[in-house]
PDB file of C-alpha atoms and ligand atoms in Angstrom:
ATOM      1  CA  MET A   1     121.183 106.327  72.080  1.00  0.00           C
ATOM      2  CA  SER A   2     120.403 109.110  74.476  1.00  0.00           C
ATOM      3  CA  MET A   3     118.039 108.865  77.365  1.00  0.00           C
ATOM      4  CA  ASN A   4     115.184 111.302  77.308  1.00  0.00           C
ATOM      5  CA  TRP A   5     113.891 111.788  80.823  1.00  0.00           C
ATOM      6  CA  ASN A   6     110.746 113.817  81.160  1.00  0.00           C
ATOM      7  CA  SER A   7     111.612 114.983  84.621  1.00  0.00           C
ATOM      8  CA  PRO A   8     109.214 117.575  85.971  1.00  0.00           C
ATOM      9  CA  ALA A   9     110.458 121.128  86.216  1.00  0.00           C
ATOM     10  CA  HIS A  10     110.190 122.738  89.604  1.00  0.00           C
ATOM     11  CA  PRO A  11     107.082 124.919  89.495  1.00  0.00           C
ATOM     12  CA  GLU A  12     107.538 128.648  89.690  1.00  0.00           C
ATOM     13  CA  PHE A  13     105.461 130.734  92.027  1.00  0.00           C
ATOM     14  CA  LEU A  14     104.329 134.241  91.261  1.00  0.00           C
ATOM     15  CA  THR A  15     104.962 137.161  93.544  1.00  0.00           C
ATOM     16  CA  THR A  16     102.572 140.083  93.852  1.00  0.00           C
ATOM     17  CA  ASP A  17     105.200 142.195  92.068  1.00  0.00           C
ATOM     18  CA  ASN A  18     105.179 139.660  89.202  1.00  0.00           C
ATOM     19  CA  ARG A  19     108.509 137.973  89.797  1.00  0.00           C
ATOM     20  CA  ARG A  20     108.781 134.230  89.169  1.00  0.00           C
ATOM     21  CA  LEU A  21     110.785 132.108  91.602  1.00  0.00           C
ATOM     22  CA  SER A  22     111.290 128.335  91.660  1.00  0.00           C
ATOM     23  CA  VAL A  23     109.742 126.167  94.332  1.00  0.00           C
ATOM     24  CA  ASN A  24     112.266 123.856  95.960  1.00  0.00           C
ATOM     25  CA  ARG A  25     110.623 121.748  98.685  1.00  0.00           C
ATOM     26  CA  ILE A  26     107.278 121.840 100.483  1.00  0.00           C
ATOM     27  CA  PHE A  27     107.422 121.340 104.240  1.00  0.00           C
ATOM     28  CA  CYS A  28     104.064 121.077 106.025  1.00  0.00           C
ATOM     29  CA  ILE A  29     103.675 121.458 109.769  1.00  0.00           C
ATOM     30  CA  ALA A  30     101.057 119.327 111.538  1.00  0.00           C
ATOM     31  CA  LYS A  31      99.145 120.172 114.727  1.00  0.00           C
ATOM     32  CA  ASN A  32     100.392 123.741 115.098  1.00  0.00           C
ATOM     33  CA  TYR A  33      97.070 125.181 116.354  1.00  0.00           C
ATOM     34  CA  GLU A  34      95.704 123.863 119.660  1.00  0.00           C
ATOM     35  CA  GLU A  35      92.029 123.857 118.568  1.00  0.00           C
ATOM     36  CA  HIS A  36      92.821 121.952 115.366  1.00  0.00           C
ATOM     37  CA  ALA A  37      94.984 119.423 117.225  1.00  0.00           C
ATOM     38  CA  LYS A  38      92.000 118.850 119.551  1.00  0.00           C
ATOM     39  CA  GLU A  39      89.481 118.422 116.731  1.00  0.00           C
ATOM     40  CA  MET A  40      91.791 115.718 115.322  1.00  0.00           C
ATOM     41  CA  GLY A  41      91.797 113.993 118.712  1.00  0.00           C
ATOM     42  CA  GLY A  42      95.375 114.960 119.512  1.00  0.00           C
ATOM     43  CA  GLU A  43      97.326 117.774 121.075  1.00  0.00           C
ATOM     44  CA  VAL A  44     100.177 120.128 120.244  1.00  0.00           C
ATOM     45  CA  ASP A  45     103.579 118.618 120.998  1.00  0.00           C
ATOM     46  CA  ARG A  46     105.285 121.337 123.042  1.00  0.00           C
ATOM     47  CA  LYS A  47     108.667 119.601 122.830  1.00  0.00           C
ATOM     48  CA  ALA A  48     109.063 119.942 119.048  1.00  0.00           C
ATOM     49  CA  PRO A  49     106.998 120.577 115.926  1.00  0.00           C
ATOM     50  CA  PHE A  50     105.933 117.667 113.698  1.00  0.00           C
ATOM     51  CA  HIS A  51     106.067 117.854 109.900  1.00  0.00           C
ATOM     52  CA  PHE A  52     105.839 115.991 106.598  1.00  0.00           C
ATOM     53  CA  GLN A  53     106.599 116.940 102.987  1.00  0.00           C
ATOM     54  CA  LYS A  54     104.653 117.167  99.781  1.00  0.00           C
ATOM     55  CA  SER A  55     106.432 116.724  96.433  1.00  0.00           C
ATOM     56  CA  PHE A  56     107.072 119.991  94.612  1.00  0.00           C
ATOM     57  CA  ASP A  57     105.034 118.739  91.661  1.00  0.00           C
ATOM     58  CA  ALA A  58     102.023 118.236  93.946  1.00  0.00           C
ATOM     59  CA  LEU A  59     101.731 122.032  94.036  1.00  0.00           C
ATOM     60  CA  THR A  60      99.231 124.019  92.005  1.00  0.00           C
ATOM     61  CA  PHE A  61      98.207 127.642  91.892  1.00  0.00           C
ATOM     62  CA  GLY A  62      94.652 126.979  90.750  1.00  0.00           C
ATOM     63  CA  PRO A  63      92.170 128.263  89.969  1.00  0.00           C
ATOM     64  CA  GLU A  64      91.086 124.704  89.095  1.00  0.00           C
ATOM     65  CA  VAL A  65      92.145 122.004  91.548  1.00  0.00           C
ATOM     66  CA  ARG A  66      91.648 118.334  90.728  1.00  0.00           C
ATOM     67  CA  TYR A  67      89.710 116.201  93.228  1.00  0.00           C
ATOM     68  CA  PRO A  68      91.979 113.207  93.886  1.00  0.00           C
ATOM     69  CA  SER A  69      91.398 109.477  93.546  1.00  0.00           C
ATOM     70  CA  HIS A  70      91.280 107.107  96.546  1.00  0.00           C
ATOM     71  CA  THR A  71      89.221 109.265  98.888  1.00  0.00           C
ATOM     72  CA  ASP A  72      85.629 109.973  99.861  1.00  0.00           C
ATOM     73  CA  ASP A  73      86.695 112.500 102.484  1.00  0.00           C
ATOM     74  CA  LEU A  74      88.933 115.212 101.033  1.00  0.00           C
ATOM     75  CA  HIS A  75      89.543 117.901 103.667  1.00  0.00           C
ATOM     76  CA  HIS A  76      90.546 121.550 103.324  1.00  0.00           C
ATOM     77  CA  GLU A  77      93.225 123.047 105.570  1.00  0.00           C
ATOM     78  CA  VAL A  78      93.894 126.770 105.066  1.00  0.00           C
ATOM     79  CA  GLU A  79      97.427 127.756 106.057  1.00  0.00           C
ATOM     80  CA  LEU A  80      99.927 130.602 106.094  1.00  0.00           C
ATOM     81  CA  VAL A  81     102.805 129.711 103.758  1.00  0.00           C
ATOM     82  CA  ALA A  82     106.257 131.133 104.478  1.00  0.00           C
ATOM     83  CA  VAL A  83     108.558 131.272 101.436  1.00  0.00           C
ATOM     84  CA  LEU A  84     112.325 131.182 101.880  1.00  0.00           C
ATOM     85  CA  GLY A  85     114.514 133.607  99.923  1.00  0.00           C
ATOM     86  CA  HIS A  86     117.629 131.873 101.176  1.00  0.00           C
ATOM     87  CA  GLY A  87     118.416 128.939 103.415  1.00  0.00           C
ATOM     88  CA  GLY A  88     121.065 127.575 105.716  1.00  0.00           C
ATOM     89  CA  SER A  89     121.644 125.096 108.496  1.00  0.00           C
ATOM     90  CA  ASN A  90     121.169 125.530 112.223  1.00  0.00           C
ATOM     91  CA  LEU A  91     119.703 129.000 111.786  1.00  0.00           C
ATOM     92  CA  SER A  92     119.260 131.258 114.802  1.00  0.00           C
ATOM     93  CA  LEU A  93     115.810 132.817 115.206  1.00  0.00           C
ATOM     94  CA  GLU A  94     117.188 136.049 113.783  1.00  0.00           C
ATOM     95  CA  GLU A  95     118.691 134.222 110.780  1.00  0.00           C
ATOM     96  CA  ALA A  96     115.462 132.281 110.286  1.00  0.00           C
ATOM     97  CA  GLN A  97     113.472 135.520 110.212  1.00  0.00           C
ATOM     98  CA  SER A  98     115.816 137.062 107.646  1.00  0.00           C
ATOM     99  CA  ALA A  99     115.598 133.925 105.462  1.00  0.00           C
ATOM    100  CA  ILE A 100     111.866 134.568 104.841  1.00  0.00           C
ATOM    101  CA  PHE A 101     111.228 136.156 101.445  1.00  0.00           C
ATOM    102  CA  GLY A 102     107.473 136.471 101.775  1.00  0.00           C
ATOM    103  CA  TYR A 103     104.128 134.915 102.576  1.00  0.00           C
ATOM    104  CA  ALA A 104     101.106 133.503 100.772  1.00  0.00           C
ATOM    105  CA  VAL A 105      97.778 131.875 101.527  1.00  0.00           C
ATOM    106  CA  GLY A 106      97.908 128.099 101.039  1.00  0.00           C
ATOM    107  CA  LEU A 107      95.694 125.020 101.137  1.00  0.00           C
ATOM    108  CA  ASP A 108      96.942 121.662 102.421  1.00  0.00           C
ATOM    109  CA  PHE A 109      94.456 119.173 100.948  1.00  0.00           C
ATOM    110  CA  THR A 110      94.213 115.902 102.852  1.00  0.00           C
ATOM    111  CA  ARG A 111      92.676 112.499 102.142  1.00  0.00           C
ATOM    112  CA  ARG A 112      91.308 112.346 105.706  1.00  0.00           C
ATOM    113  CA  ASP A 113      90.024 108.775 105.354  1.00  0.00           C
ATOM    114  CA  ARG A 114      93.450 107.577 104.219  1.00  0.00           C
ATOM    115  CA  GLN A 115      95.112 109.556 107.027  1.00  0.00           C
ATOM    116  CA  ALA A 116      92.880 107.890 109.633  1.00  0.00           C
ATOM    117  CA  GLU A 117      93.920 104.479 108.275  1.00  0.00           C
ATOM    118  CA  ALA A 118      97.583 105.490 108.302  1.00  0.00           C
ATOM    119  CA  LYS A 119      97.326 106.593 111.923  1.00  0.00           C
ATOM    120  CA  GLU A 120      95.557 103.361 112.882  1.00  0.00           C
ATOM    121  CA  LYS A 121      98.177 101.213 111.163  1.00  0.00           C
ATOM    122  CA  GLY A 122     101.154 103.293 112.312  1.00  0.00           C
ATOM    123  CA  ARG A 123     102.038 104.132 108.717  1.00  0.00           C
ATOM    124  CA  PRO A 124     103.417 107.387 107.290  1.00  0.00           C
ATOM    125  CA  TRP A 125     100.952 110.027 106.055  1.00  0.00           C
ATOM    126  CA  GLU A 126     102.230 109.917 102.455  1.00  0.00           C
ATOM    127  CA  ILE A 127      99.033 108.665 100.784  1.00  0.00           C
ATOM    128  CA  ALA A 128      96.955 111.168 102.781  1.00  0.00           C
ATOM    129  CA  LYS A 129      99.034 114.216 102.007  1.00  0.00           C
ATOM    130  CA  ASN A 130     100.924 113.799  98.730  1.00  0.00           C
ATOM    131  CA  PHE A 131      98.966 113.620  95.444  1.00  0.00           C
ATOM    132  CA  ASP A 132      98.304 115.756  92.372  1.00  0.00           C
ATOM    133  CA  ASP A 133      97.161 119.246  93.447  1.00  0.00           C
ATOM    134  CA  ALA A 134      97.511 118.351  97.148  1.00  0.00           C
ATOM    135  CA  GLY A 135      99.121 121.729  97.812  1.00  0.00           C
ATOM    136  CA  VAL A 136      97.752 125.041  96.576  1.00  0.00           C
ATOM    137  CA  MET A 137      99.095 128.504  97.049  1.00  0.00           C
ATOM    138  CA  GLY A 138      98.317 132.035  95.972  1.00  0.00           C
ATOM    139  CA  ARG A 139     100.673 134.798  94.923  1.00  0.00           C
ATOM    140  CA  VAL A 140     103.492 135.546  97.340  1.00  0.00           C
ATOM    141  CA  THR A 141     103.663 138.979  98.963  1.00  0.00           C
ATOM    142  CA  PRO A 142     107.262 140.013  99.714  1.00  0.00           C
ATOM    143  CA  LYS A 143     107.865 140.394 103.445  1.00  0.00           C
ATOM    144  CA  ALA A 144     109.215 143.897 102.852  1.00  0.00           C
ATOM    145  CA  GLU A 145     105.691 145.008 101.888  1.00  0.00           C
ATOM    146  CA  LEU A 146     104.069 143.534 105.001  1.00  0.00           C
ATOM    147  CA  PRO A 147     103.820 144.363 108.684  1.00  0.00           C
ATOM    148  CA  ALA A 148     105.276 141.738 111.031  1.00  0.00           C
ATOM    149  CA  MET A 149     103.233 138.620 110.238  1.00  0.00           C
ATOM    150  CA  ASP A 150     102.545 137.679 113.843  1.00  0.00           C
ATOM    151  CA  ASN A 151      98.886 138.707 114.122  1.00  0.00           C
ATOM    152  CA  ALA A 152      96.446 138.259 111.245  1.00  0.00           C
ATOM    153  CA  ALA A 153      93.005 136.721 110.820  1.00  0.00           C
ATOM    154  CA  ILE A 154      92.991 133.510 108.746  1.00  0.00           C
ATOM    155  CA  THR A 155      89.729 132.193 107.273  1.00  0.00           C
ATOM    156  CA  LEU A 156      88.389 129.718 104.754  1.00  0.00           C
ATOM    157  CA  ASP A 157      84.987 129.927 103.072  1.00  0.00           C
ATOM    158  CA  VAL A 158      83.438 127.067 101.077  1.00  0.00           C
ATOM    159  CA  ASN A 159      80.619 128.165  98.750  1.00  0.00           C
ATOM    160  CA  ASP A 160      80.405 131.431 100.746  1.00  0.00           C
ATOM    161  CA  GLN A 161      79.992 129.605 104.080  1.00  0.00           C
ATOM    162  CA  ARG A 162      82.660 130.231 106.723  1.00  0.00           C
ATOM    163  CA  ARG A 163      84.353 126.937 107.651  1.00  0.00           C
ATOM    164  CA  GLN A 164      87.627 127.957 109.302  1.00  0.00           C
ATOM    165  CA  ALA A 165      88.406 131.084 111.301  1.00  0.00           C
ATOM    166  CA  GLY A 166      91.426 131.767 113.464  1.00  0.00           C
ATOM    167  CA  ASN A 167      94.430 134.003 113.895  1.00  0.00           C
ATOM    168  CA  ILE A 168      97.999 133.181 113.025  1.00  0.00           C
ATOM    169  CA  ASN A 169      98.938 134.311 116.555  1.00  0.00           C
ATOM    170  CA  GLN A 170      97.368 130.999 117.725  1.00  0.00           C
ATOM    171  CA  MET A 171     100.257 128.977 116.265  1.00  0.00           C
ATOM    172  CA  ALA A 172     102.132 126.908 118.843  1.00  0.00           C
ATOM    173  CA  TYR A 173     105.349 127.515 116.862  1.00  0.00           C
ATOM    174  CA  ASN A 174     105.603 130.692 114.773  1.00  0.00           C
ATOM    175  CA  PRO A 175     107.159 130.637 111.285  1.00  0.00           C
ATOM    176  CA  THR A 176     110.545 131.787 112.549  1.00  0.00           C
ATOM    177  CA  GLU A 177     110.656 129.007 115.145  1.00  0.00           C
ATOM    178  CA  LEU A 178     109.537 126.452 112.548  1.00  0.00           C
ATOM    179  CA  ILE A 179     112.263 127.488 110.087  1.00  0.00           C
ATOM    180  CA  ALA A 180     114.942 127.431 112.785  1.00  0.00           C
ATOM    181  CA  PHE A 181     113.763 123.938 113.805  1.00  0.00           C
ATOM    182  CA  LEU A 182     113.658 122.589 110.223  1.00  0.00           C
ATOM    183  CA  SER A 183     117.147 123.991 109.597  1.00  0.00           C
ATOM    184  CA  THR A 184     118.497 121.686 112.309  1.00  0.00           C
ATOM    185  CA  LEU A 185     117.221 118.651 110.337  1.00  0.00           C
ATOM    186  CA  GLN A 186     118.563 119.538 106.874  1.00  0.00           C
ATOM    187  CA  GLU A 187     120.021 122.510 105.065  1.00  0.00           C
ATOM    188  CA  LEU A 188     117.189 124.781 103.964  1.00  0.00           C
ATOM    189  CA  LYS A 189     117.293 126.349 100.507  1.00  0.00           C
ATOM    190  CA  ALA A 190     115.821 129.274  98.585  1.00  0.00           C
ATOM    191  CA  GLY A 191     112.389 128.319  97.286  1.00  0.00           C
ATOM    192  CA  ASP A 192     111.547 126.077 100.223  1.00  0.00           C
ATOM    193  CA  LEU A 193     107.926 126.569 101.303  1.00  0.00           C
ATOM    194  CA  ILE A 194     106.710 126.078 104.845  1.00  0.00           C
ATOM    195  CA  PHE A 195     102.972 125.408 105.224  1.00  0.00           C
ATOM    196  CA  THR A 196     102.598 126.418 108.863  1.00  0.00           C
ATOM    197  CA  GLY A 197      99.552 124.399 109.941  1.00  0.00           C
ATOM    198  CA  THR A 198      95.815 124.995 109.981  1.00  0.00           C
ATOM    199  CA  PRO A 199      93.356 126.446 112.487  1.00  0.00           C
ATOM    200  CA  SER A 200      90.268 124.453 113.506  1.00  0.00           C
ATOM    201  CA  GLY A 201      87.215 123.886 111.329  1.00  0.00           C
ATOM    202  CA  VAL A 202      88.628 121.477 108.757  1.00  0.00           C
ATOM    203  CA  GLY A 203      86.047 119.477 106.841  1.00  0.00           C
ATOM    204  CA  ALA A 204      85.087 117.748 103.626  1.00  0.00           C
ATOM    205  CA  VAL A 205      84.753 119.339 100.204  1.00  0.00           C
ATOM    206  CA  THR A 206      83.580 117.919  96.927  1.00  0.00           C
ATOM    207  CA  ARG A 207      83.758 118.526  93.176  1.00  0.00           C
ATOM    208  CA  GLY A 208      82.295 121.887  92.187  1.00  0.00           C
ATOM    209  CA  ASP A 209      82.990 123.518  95.545  1.00  0.00           C
ATOM    210  CA  HIS A 210      84.392 127.040  95.477  1.00  0.00           C
ATOM    211  CA  LEU A 211      86.953 127.784  98.199  1.00  0.00           C
ATOM    212  CA  VAL A 212      88.346 131.157  99.259  1.00  0.00           C
ATOM    213  CA  GLY A 213      91.220 131.334 101.733  1.00  0.00           C
ATOM    214  CA  ARG A 214      92.093 134.681 103.281  1.00  0.00           C
ATOM    215  CA  ILE A 215      94.830 135.995 105.560  1.00  0.00           C
ATOM    216  CA  ASP A 216      94.878 139.692 106.483  1.00  0.00           C
ATOM    217  CA  GLY A 217      97.453 141.534 104.404  1.00  0.00           C
ATOM    218  CA  LEU A 218      97.869 138.798 101.764  1.00  0.00           C
ATOM    219  CA  GLU A 219      96.211 138.175  98.428  1.00  0.00           C
ATOM    220  CA  ASP A 220      93.124 135.943  98.640  1.00  0.00           C
ATOM    221  CA  LEU A 221      93.360 132.392  97.309  1.00  0.00           C
ATOM    222  CA  ALA A 222      90.234 131.405  95.353  1.00  0.00           C
ATOM    223  CA  ILE A 223      89.914 127.955  93.772  1.00  0.00           C
ATOM    224  CA  GLN A 224      87.358 125.516  92.409  1.00  0.00           C
ATOM    225  CA  LEU A 225      87.453 121.741  92.827  1.00  0.00           C
ATOM    226  CA  VAL A 226      86.959 119.863  89.564  1.00  0.00           C
TER     227      VAL A 226
HETATM  228 MN1   MN B   1      98.059 121.025 107.251  1.00  0.00          MN
END
């Protein structure tokens, strides 16, 4: 008798030149913008970045995104996503930069009520951050087609109202520094995604809401909560 495991396939992301590449892991950086850290009642840790992971099968590309169970306070976080074309351990900043294949607009959905409980109880953020459709990303633009991604407006509109507005130059740790740091913790691989943190203005969304995330130079990410 043979076992028949229905193990999920790693999702493939689409590039703007219509290539399909497999997602490996999803690393998400917390508190990487000073104003967002403050609105959450915290501050940026200048000694080292802080991160968590989402499962690869928590990722969706929309346009429909399922509102999750176990929350009355689902928050949007618009983020720049760096996509690795190759990996490595203990990467120098130069090696980390060359490991980036491209960038996309992403959304890190968060059960904010569950996160507040986790913080209060000293528990991990798992229940707040990892669920079906908890991570969303648009098509990936190859780095070769972009200017240096160190200065670009990042915004999120909900039902045509501006909720978040910032610039990726406000990150405490830029993508290259984040990748170099993560590569000291484990070997990074092709297909690893790094959600680089959100600017201020996070807030609640509900079923039926239409969200558009934008970062200068990248393809817009437009989704609907269902
Ligand atoms: Mn986030």
